[in-house]
mmCIF file of C-alpha atoms and ligand atoms in Angstrom:
data_model
loop_
_atom_site.group_PDB
_atom_site.id
_atom_site.type_symbol
_atom_site.label_atom_id
_atom_site.label_comp_id
_atom_site.label_asym_id
_atom_site.label_seq_id
_atom_site.Cartn_x
_atom_site.Cartn_y
_atom_site.Cartn_z
ATOM 1 C CA UNK A 12 -20.667 -48.621 -8.590
ATOM 2 C CA UNK A 13 -21.073 -47.629 -12.249
ATOM 3 C CA UNK A 14 -18.950 -44.758 -13.541
ATOM 4 C CA UNK A 15 -22.003 -43.053 -14.988
ATOM 5 C CA UNK A 16 -25.671 -43.357 -14.276
ATOM 6 C CA UNK A 17 -28.672 -41.425 -15.495
ATOM 7 C CA UNK A 18 -32.072 -41.587 -13.859
ATOM 8 C CA UNK A 19 -35.186 -40.641 -15.823
ATOM 9 C CA UNK A 20 -33.132 -38.220 -17.878
ATOM 10 C CA UNK A 21 -35.471 -36.132 -20.000
ATOM 11 C CA UNK A 22 -35.129 -33.166 -22.337
ATOM 12 C CA UNK A 23 -37.969 -31.316 -23.983
ATOM 13 C CA UNK A 24 -37.647 -28.743 -26.746
ATOM 14 C CA UNK A 25 -41.060 -27.090 -26.681
ATOM 15 C CA UNK A 26 -43.453 -29.888 -27.597
ATOM 16 C CA UNK A 27 -40.716 -32.282 -28.661
ATOM 17 C CA UNK A 28 -39.464 -34.927 -26.233
ATOM 18 C CA UNK A 29 -35.833 -35.291 -27.359
ATOM 19 C CA UNK A 30 -35.073 -37.595 -24.402
ATOM 20 C CA UNK A 31 -37.668 -39.371 -22.276
ATOM 21 C CA UNK A 32 -36.895 -41.022 -18.956
ATOM 22 C CA UNK A 33 -33.550 -42.456 -19.961
ATOM 23 C CA UNK A 34 -32.198 -44.810 -17.275
ATOM 24 C CA UNK A 35 -28.664 -45.628 -18.247
ATOM 25 C CA UNK A 36 -25.630 -47.191 -16.585
ATOM 26 C CA UNK A 37 -22.072 -47.368 -17.799
ATOM 27 C CA UNK A 38 -19.427 -49.518 -16.126
ATOM 28 C CA UNK A 39 -15.804 -48.562 -15.615
ATOM 29 C CA UNK A 40 -13.509 -49.377 -18.545
ATOM 30 C CA UNK A 41 -16.465 -50.166 -20.714
ATOM 31 C CA UNK A 42 -16.738 -49.088 -24.350
ATOM 32 C CA UNK A 43 -20.395 -48.367 -24.984
ATOM 33 C CA UNK A 44 -21.807 -47.409 -28.335
ATOM 34 C CA UNK A 45 -24.994 -45.406 -28.626
ATOM 35 C CA UNK A 46 -26.768 -45.923 -31.895
ATOM 36 C CA UNK A 47 -30.111 -44.913 -33.306
ATOM 37 C CA UNK A 48 -31.619 -43.159 -36.313
ATOM 38 C CA UNK A 49 -31.108 -39.436 -36.932
ATOM 39 C CA UNK A 50 -33.018 -37.402 -34.402
ATOM 40 C CA UNK A 51 -33.095 -40.245 -31.855
ATOM 41 C CA UNK A 52 -31.553 -38.019 -29.165
ATOM 42 C CA UNK A 53 -27.943 -39.218 -29.201
ATOM 43 C CA UNK A 54 -26.340 -35.770 -29.334
ATOM 44 C CA UNK A 55 -28.885 -34.428 -26.856
ATOM 45 C CA UNK A 56 -27.837 -37.177 -24.448
ATOM 46 C CA UNK A 57 -24.178 -36.145 -24.860
ATOM 47 C CA UNK A 58 -25.146 -32.491 -24.440
ATOM 48 C CA UNK A 59 -26.696 -33.292 -21.060
ATOM 49 C CA UNK A 60 -23.745 -35.370 -19.896
ATOM 50 C CA UNK A 61 -21.289 -32.618 -20.803
ATOM 51 C CA UNK A 62 -23.260 -29.695 -19.422
ATOM 52 C CA UNK A 63 -24.044 -28.117 -22.771
ATOM 53 C CA UNK A 64 -27.708 -28.628 -22.042
ATOM 54 C CA UNK A 65 -29.653 -28.724 -18.802
ATOM 55 C CA UNK A 66 -32.043 -31.679 -18.640
ATOM 56 C CA UNK A 67 -35.707 -30.863 -18.154
ATOM 57 C CA UNK A 68 -35.954 -33.676 -15.635
ATOM 58 C CA UNK A 69 -33.872 -36.466 -14.151
ATOM 59 C CA UNK A 70 -30.426 -36.892 -12.671
ATOM 60 C CA UNK A 71 -26.900 -37.594 -13.867
ATOM 61 C CA UNK A 72 -24.595 -39.338 -11.399
ATOM 62 C CA UNK A 73 -20.929 -39.461 -12.345
ATOM 63 C CA UNK A 74 -18.433 -41.346 -10.222
ATOM 64 C CA UNK A 75 -20.894 -41.291 -7.340
ATOM 65 C CA UNK A 76 -21.589 -37.565 -7.560
ATOM 66 C CA UNK A 77 -24.684 -35.756 -8.785
ATOM 67 C CA UNK A 78 -23.537 -33.542 -11.666
ATOM 68 C CA UNK A 79 -26.969 -32.671 -13.044
ATOM 69 C CA UNK A 80 -27.090 -29.140 -14.405
ATOM 70 C CA UNK A 81 -23.417 -28.304 -13.752
ATOM 71 C CA UNK A 82 -21.864 -26.028 -16.386
ATOM 72 C CA UNK A 83 -19.585 -27.652 -18.939
ATOM 73 C CA UNK A 84 -16.314 -26.361 -17.426
ATOM 74 C CA UNK A 85 -17.239 -27.874 -14.051
ATOM 75 C CA UNK A 86 -18.092 -31.160 -15.729
ATOM 76 C CA UNK A 87 -14.770 -31.145 -17.568
ATOM 77 C CA UNK A 88 -13.034 -30.711 -14.206
ATOM 78 C CA UNK A 89 -14.954 -33.703 -12.856
ATOM 79 C CA UNK A 90 -13.529 -35.806 -15.670
ATOM 80 C CA UNK A 91 -15.948 -36.009 -18.592
ATOM 81 C CA UNK A 92 -14.477 -34.976 -21.943
ATOM 82 C CA UNK A 93 -16.052 -34.894 -25.319
ATOM 83 C CA UNK A 94 -15.116 -34.530 -28.927
ATOM 84 C CA UNK A 95 -17.720 -32.678 -30.933
ATOM 85 C CA UNK A 96 -19.488 -33.766 -34.069
ATOM 86 C CA UNK A 97 -18.420 -30.481 -35.596
ATOM 87 C CA UNK A 98 -14.757 -29.626 -35.616
ATOM 88 C CA UNK A 99 -13.913 -27.639 -32.520
ATOM 89 C CA UNK A 100 -10.219 -26.790 -32.760
ATOM 90 C CA UNK A 101 -8.268 -23.533 -32.822
ATOM 91 C CA UNK A 102 -7.178 -23.339 -36.479
ATOM 92 C CA UNK A 103 -4.475 -20.686 -36.131
ATOM 93 C CA UNK A 104 -2.282 -22.359 -33.548
ATOM 94 C CA UNK A 105 -0.254 -25.561 -33.765
ATOM 95 C CA UNK A 106 -1.634 -29.012 -33.068
ATOM 96 C CA UNK A 107 0.539 -29.180 -29.945
ATOM 97 C CA UNK A 108 -0.724 -25.803 -28.707
ATOM 98 C CA UNK A 109 -4.306 -27.007 -29.143
ATOM 99 C CA UNK A 110 -3.771 -29.942 -26.802
ATOM 100 C CA UNK A 111 -1.591 -27.889 -24.445
ATOM 101 C CA UNK A 112 -4.375 -25.370 -23.934
ATOM 102 C CA UNK A 113 -6.750 -28.242 -23.188
ATOM 103 C CA UNK A 114 -4.274 -29.820 -20.744
ATOM 104 C CA UNK A 115 -3.981 -26.473 -18.956
ATOM 105 C CA UNK A 116 -7.727 -25.953 -18.751
ATOM 106 C CA UNK A 117 -7.919 -28.738 -16.196
ATOM 107 C CA UNK A 118 -5.475 -26.875 -13.894
ATOM 108 C CA UNK A 119 -6.398 -24.212 -11.440
ATOM 109 C CA UNK A 120 -4.669 -22.018 -8.912
ATOM 110 C CA UNK A 121 -1.818 -19.819 -10.108
ATOM 111 C CA UNK A 122 0.876 -20.403 -7.557
ATOM 112 C CA UNK A 123 4.252 -19.447 -9.136
ATOM 113 C CA UNK A 124 6.185 -22.508 -8.013
ATOM 114 C CA UNK A 125 3.381 -24.915 -8.804
ATOM 115 C CA UNK A 126 3.026 -23.186 -12.157
ATOM 116 C CA UNK A 127 6.715 -23.613 -12.962
ATOM 117 C CA UNK A 128 6.679 -27.306 -11.990
ATOM 118 C CA UNK A 129 3.377 -27.760 -13.773
ATOM 119 C CA UNK A 130 4.642 -26.439 -17.080
ATOM 120 C CA UNK A 131 6.804 -29.451 -17.848
ATOM 121 C CA UNK A 132 3.977 -31.640 -16.697
ATOM 122 C CA UNK A 133 1.578 -29.933 -19.094
ATOM 123 C CA UNK A 134 4.004 -30.235 -22.006
ATOM 124 C CA UNK A 135 4.417 -33.937 -21.304
ATOM 125 C CA UNK A 136 0.682 -34.446 -21.070
ATOM 126 C CA UNK A 137 0.118 -32.537 -24.284
ATOM 127 C CA UNK A 138 2.682 -34.665 -26.098
ATOM 128 C CA UNK A 139 1.212 -37.869 -24.689
ATOM 129 C CA UNK A 140 -2.245 -36.825 -25.889
ATOM 130 C CA UNK A 141 -0.904 -36.020 -29.368
ATOM 131 C CA UNK A 142 0.915 -39.314 -29.481
ATOM 132 C CA UNK A 143 -2.180 -41.324 -28.629
ATOM 133 C CA UNK A 144 -3.971 -39.808 -31.627
ATOM 134 C CA UNK A 145 -1.018 -40.387 -33.939
ATOM 135 C CA UNK A 146 -0.146 -36.701 -34.376
ATOM 136 C CA UNK A 147 3.099 -36.319 -32.455
ATOM 137 C CA UNK A 148 5.095 -35.839 -35.658
ATOM 138 C CA UNK A 149 2.697 -33.069 -36.717
ATOM 139 C CA UNK A 150 2.700 -31.216 -33.393
ATOM 140 C CA UNK A 151 4.163 -28.056 -34.894
ATOM 141 C CA UNK A 152 1.841 -27.892 -37.890
ATOM 142 C CA UNK A 153 -0.887 -25.284 -37.764
ATOM 143 C CA UNK A 154 -4.121 -27.098 -36.971
ATOM 144 C CA UNK A 155 -5.682 -25.582 -40.095
ATOM 145 C CA UNK A 156 -3.048 -27.306 -42.248
ATOM 146 C CA UNK A 157 -4.015 -30.775 -41.026
ATOM 147 C CA UNK A 158 -6.288 -32.930 -43.175
ATOM 148 C CA UNK A 159 -9.935 -33.295 -42.177
ATOM 149 C CA UNK A 160 -9.250 -36.713 -40.678
ATOM 150 C CA UNK A 161 -6.259 -35.415 -38.728
ATOM 151 C CA UNK A 162 -8.314 -32.507 -37.409
ATOM 152 C CA UNK A 163 -10.965 -34.913 -36.154
ATOM 153 C CA UNK A 164 -8.264 -36.975 -34.439
ATOM 154 C CA UNK A 165 -6.799 -33.793 -32.963
ATOM 155 C CA UNK A 166 -10.186 -33.158 -31.409
ATOM 156 C CA UNK A 167 -9.941 -36.505 -29.663
ATOM 157 C CA UNK A 168 -6.443 -35.488 -28.531
ATOM 158 C CA UNK A 169 -7.825 -32.238 -27.114
ATOM 159 C CA UNK A 170 -10.416 -34.219 -25.169
ATOM 160 C CA UNK A 171 -7.754 -36.644 -23.895
ATOM 161 C CA UNK A 172 -5.478 -33.816 -22.790
ATOM 162 C CA UNK A 173 -7.956 -32.942 -20.042
ATOM 163 C CA UNK A 174 -7.246 -36.420 -18.575
ATOM 164 C CA UNK A 175 -10.850 -37.541 -18.446
ATOM 165 C CA UNK A 176 -12.308 -40.558 -16.687
ATOM 166 C CA UNK A 177 -14.939 -40.729 -19.405
ATOM 167 C CA UNK A 178 -14.426 -39.864 -23.060
ATOM 168 C CA UNK A 179 -17.521 -39.133 -25.142
ATOM 169 C CA UNK A 180 -17.035 -39.345 -28.891
ATOM 170 C CA UNK A 181 -19.812 -38.018 -31.136
ATOM 171 C CA UNK A 182 -19.430 -39.533 -34.600
ATOM 172 C CA UNK A 183 -15.632 -39.479 -34.607
ATOM 173 C CA UNK A 184 -15.380 -40.833 -38.155
ATOM 174 C CA UNK A 185 -17.989 -38.551 -39.752
ATOM 175 C CA UNK A 186 -16.727 -37.214 -43.082
ATOM 176 C CA UNK A 187 -13.630 -39.401 -43.079
ATOM 177 C CA UNK A 188 -12.325 -41.479 -45.972
ATOM 178 C CA UNK A 189 -12.257 -45.255 -45.658
ATOM 179 C CA UNK A 190 -8.550 -45.220 -44.802
ATOM 180 C CA UNK A 191 -8.938 -42.429 -42.223
ATOM 181 C CA UNK A 192 -11.890 -44.279 -40.673
ATOM 182 C CA UNK A 193 -9.769 -47.395 -40.326
ATOM 183 C CA UNK A 194 -6.951 -45.390 -38.661
ATOM 184 C CA UNK A 195 -9.340 -43.707 -36.248
ATOM 185 C CA UNK A 196 -10.904 -47.044 -35.328
ATOM 186 C CA UNK A 197 -7.478 -48.418 -34.370
ATOM 187 C CA UNK A 198 -6.649 -45.259 -32.480
ATOM 188 C CA UNK A 199 -9.875 -45.507 -30.451
ATOM 189 C CA UNK A 200 -9.163 -49.161 -29.793
ATOM 190 C CA UNK A 201 -5.807 -48.143 -28.287
ATOM 191 C CA UNK A 202 -7.331 -45.364 -26.183
ATOM 192 C CA UNK A 203 -10.031 -47.759 -24.941
ATOM 193 C CA UNK A 204 -7.436 -49.936 -23.257
ATOM 194 C CA UNK A 205 -7.281 -47.561 -20.283
ATOM 195 C CA UNK A 206 -10.371 -45.406 -20.544
ATOM 196 C CA UNK A 207 -14.160 -45.625 -20.369
ATOM 197 C CA UNK A 208 -15.633 -44.557 -23.691
ATOM 198 C CA UNK A 209 -19.104 -43.605 -24.867
ATOM 199 C CA UNK A 210 -19.278 -43.428 -28.628
ATOM 200 C CA UNK A 211 -22.008 -42.325 -31.014
ATOM 201 C CA UNK A 212 -21.215 -43.792 -34.396
ATOM 202 C CA UNK A 213 -23.077 -44.540 -37.612
ATOM 203 C CA UNK A 214 -20.494 -46.922 -39.029
ATOM 204 C CA UNK A 215 -21.868 -50.269 -37.821
ATOM 205 C CA UNK A 216 -18.632 -52.086 -38.492
ATOM 206 C CA UNK A 217 -16.848 -49.779 -36.040
ATOM 207 C CA UNK A 218 -19.646 -50.131 -33.498
ATOM 208 C CA UNK A 219 -19.639 -53.911 -33.692
ATOM 209 C CA UNK A 220 -15.854 -54.135 -33.462
ATOM 210 C CA UNK A 221 -15.236 -51.624 -30.677
ATOM 211 C CA UNK A 222 -18.213 -51.724 -28.354
ATOM 212 C CA UNK A 223 -18.536 -54.020 -25.348
ATOM 213 C CA UNK A 224 -22.214 -53.137 -25.220
ATOM 214 C CA UNK A 225 -24.625 -51.127 -27.339
ATOM 215 C CA UNK A 226 -27.533 -48.909 -26.323
ATOM 216 C CA UNK A 227 -30.108 -48.222 -29.024
ATOM 217 C CA UNK A 228 -31.981 -44.931 -28.757
ATOM 218 C CA UNK A 229 -35.199 -44.411 -30.646
ATOM 219 C CA UNK A 230 -37.382 -41.299 -30.321
ATOM 220 C CA UNK A 231 -35.520 -40.304 -27.176
ATOM 221 C CA UNK A 232 -35.990 -43.588 -25.336
ATOM 222 C CA UNK A 233 -33.894 -46.720 -24.930
ATOM 223 C CA UNK A 234 -35.184 -49.314 -27.387
ATOM 224 C CA UNK A 235 -32.646 -52.030 -26.628
ATOM 225 C CA UNK A 236 -29.381 -52.692 -24.861
ATOM 226 C CA UNK A 237 -26.959 -55.576 -25.166
ATOM 227 C CA UNK A 238 -23.780 -56.975 -26.617
ATOM 228 C CA UNK A 239 -23.095 -56.418 -30.338
ATOM 229 C CA UNK A 240 -24.235 -60.005 -31.033
ATOM 230 C CA UNK A 241 -27.483 -59.496 -29.113
ATOM 231 C CA UNK A 242 -28.230 -56.165 -30.774
ATOM 232 C CA UNK A 243 -27.605 -57.547 -34.261
ATOM 233 C CA UNK A 244 -30.303 -60.151 -33.661
ATOM 234 C CA UNK A 245 -32.793 -57.998 -31.784
ATOM 235 C CA UNK A 246 -36.044 -57.911 -33.808
ATOM 236 C CA UNK A 247 -37.054 -54.458 -32.526
ATOM 237 C CA UNK A 248 -33.695 -53.041 -33.543
ATOM 238 C CA UNK A 249 -33.815 -54.685 -36.954
ATOM 239 C CA UNK A 250 -37.263 -53.246 -37.527
ATOM 240 C CA UNK A 251 -36.122 -49.692 -36.745
ATOM 241 C CA UNK A 252 -33.066 -49.956 -38.957
ATOM 242 C CA UNK A 253 -34.863 -51.588 -41.865
ATOM 243 C CA UNK A 254 -37.500 -48.858 -41.792
ATOM 244 C CA UNK A 255 -34.981 -46.025 -42.036
HETATM 245 N N1 ADP B 323 -31.365 -27.109 -29.534
HETATM 246 C C1 ADP B 323 -32.437 -27.748 -30.031
HETATM 247 N N2 ADP B 323 -33.619 -27.112 -30.154
HETATM 248 C C2 ADP B 323 -34.712 -27.744 -30.639
HETATM 249 N N3 ADP B 323 -34.729 -29.031 -31.022
HETATM 250 C C3 ADP B 323 -33.590 -29.722 -30.922
HETATM 251 C C4 ADP B 323 -32.373 -29.131 -30.430
HETATM 252 N N4 ADP B 323 -31.397 -30.070 -30.440
HETATM 253 C C5 ADP B 323 -31.960 -31.196 -30.923
HETATM 254 N N5 ADP B 323 -33.260 -30.996 -31.213
HETATM 255 C C6 ADP B 323 -34.202 -32.017 -31.696
HETATM 256 O O1 ADP B 323 -34.179 -33.085 -30.777
HETATM 257 C C7 ADP B 323 -34.215 -34.335 -31.443
HETATM 258 C C8 ADP B 323 -32.970 -35.129 -31.096
HETATM 259 O O2 ADP B 323 -31.842 -34.517 -31.737
HETATM 260 P P1 ADP B 323 -30.373 -35.057 -31.593
HETATM 261 O O3 ADP B 323 -30.108 -35.321 -30.173
HETATM 262 O O4 ADP B 323 -29.486 -34.115 -32.305
HETATM 263 O O5 ADP B 323 -30.449 -36.448 -32.391
HETATM 264 P P2 ADP B 323 -29.289 -37.400 -32.933
HETATM 265 O O6 ADP B 323 -27.985 -36.906 -32.439
HETATM 266 O O7 ADP B 323 -29.672 -38.755 -32.427
HETATM 267 O O8 ADP B 323 -29.400 -37.347 -34.437
HETATM 268 C C9 ADP B 323 -34.347 -34.020 -32.916
HETATM 269 O O9 ADP B 323 -35.719 -34.066 -33.254
HETATM 270 C C10 ADP B 323 -33.802 -32.621 -33.022
HETATM 271 O O10 ADP B 323 -34.372 -31.946 -34.108
HETATM 272 MG MG1 MG B 324 -26.216 -36.307 -33.402
#
């Protein structure tokens, strides 16, 4: 059974078909890259998966369960986390507090004893999440004092703190320097060892190095799917990328 499956997933914005009948399957422990020109529907696809947007038609099956149209907090509880293309952190609290709040958001029920026992658990989870994005030493810095690259990595840490089964990364290296991009690539490689990852990324070197398989979106539909080697040689893909 795939971890994630979409059936005829479609989104319309007025007259515009942002996604059209997308049939997609993602295996457990896979790293899948989604690529495609600007406006291809990549973020819209993520918005549907994470409950930010309700699809106009179609179904989303996650871990065997129909999650179509669930609100984003319910989807987070089911185990899909996402880092946004636009920085989405709380600037006026520490890096550690940012991930701690995220770790807590996955908990429910306020039983006193469970809460007391859970507190240590949450602190440990928050520290583990910070560590996996290389920010443990900066846990007590205000998030706003981190560099742009560190803030983007913190966002990944916030997503990880919810202990997802699927991590969706929307252009994690956007706006980063070469050195920061390289660091983030290695960090994602480490995270990918025990997690299923869907990544939208423009940096083809990162895509080719990290992805097990690639899905190419074009005008809201799947143009091609395959291994990095297959995609690099696919004439339809080459045509789209040479045109843009
Ligand atoms: N909330 C929205 N309202 C109207 N049109 C939208 C909205 N979000 C995205 N679109 C349009 O849908 C298409 C797909 O956008 P998007 O998913 O952001 O593409 P990508 O992430 O691949 O660049 C684009 O034509 C975009 O302008
Ligand atoms: Mg986008």
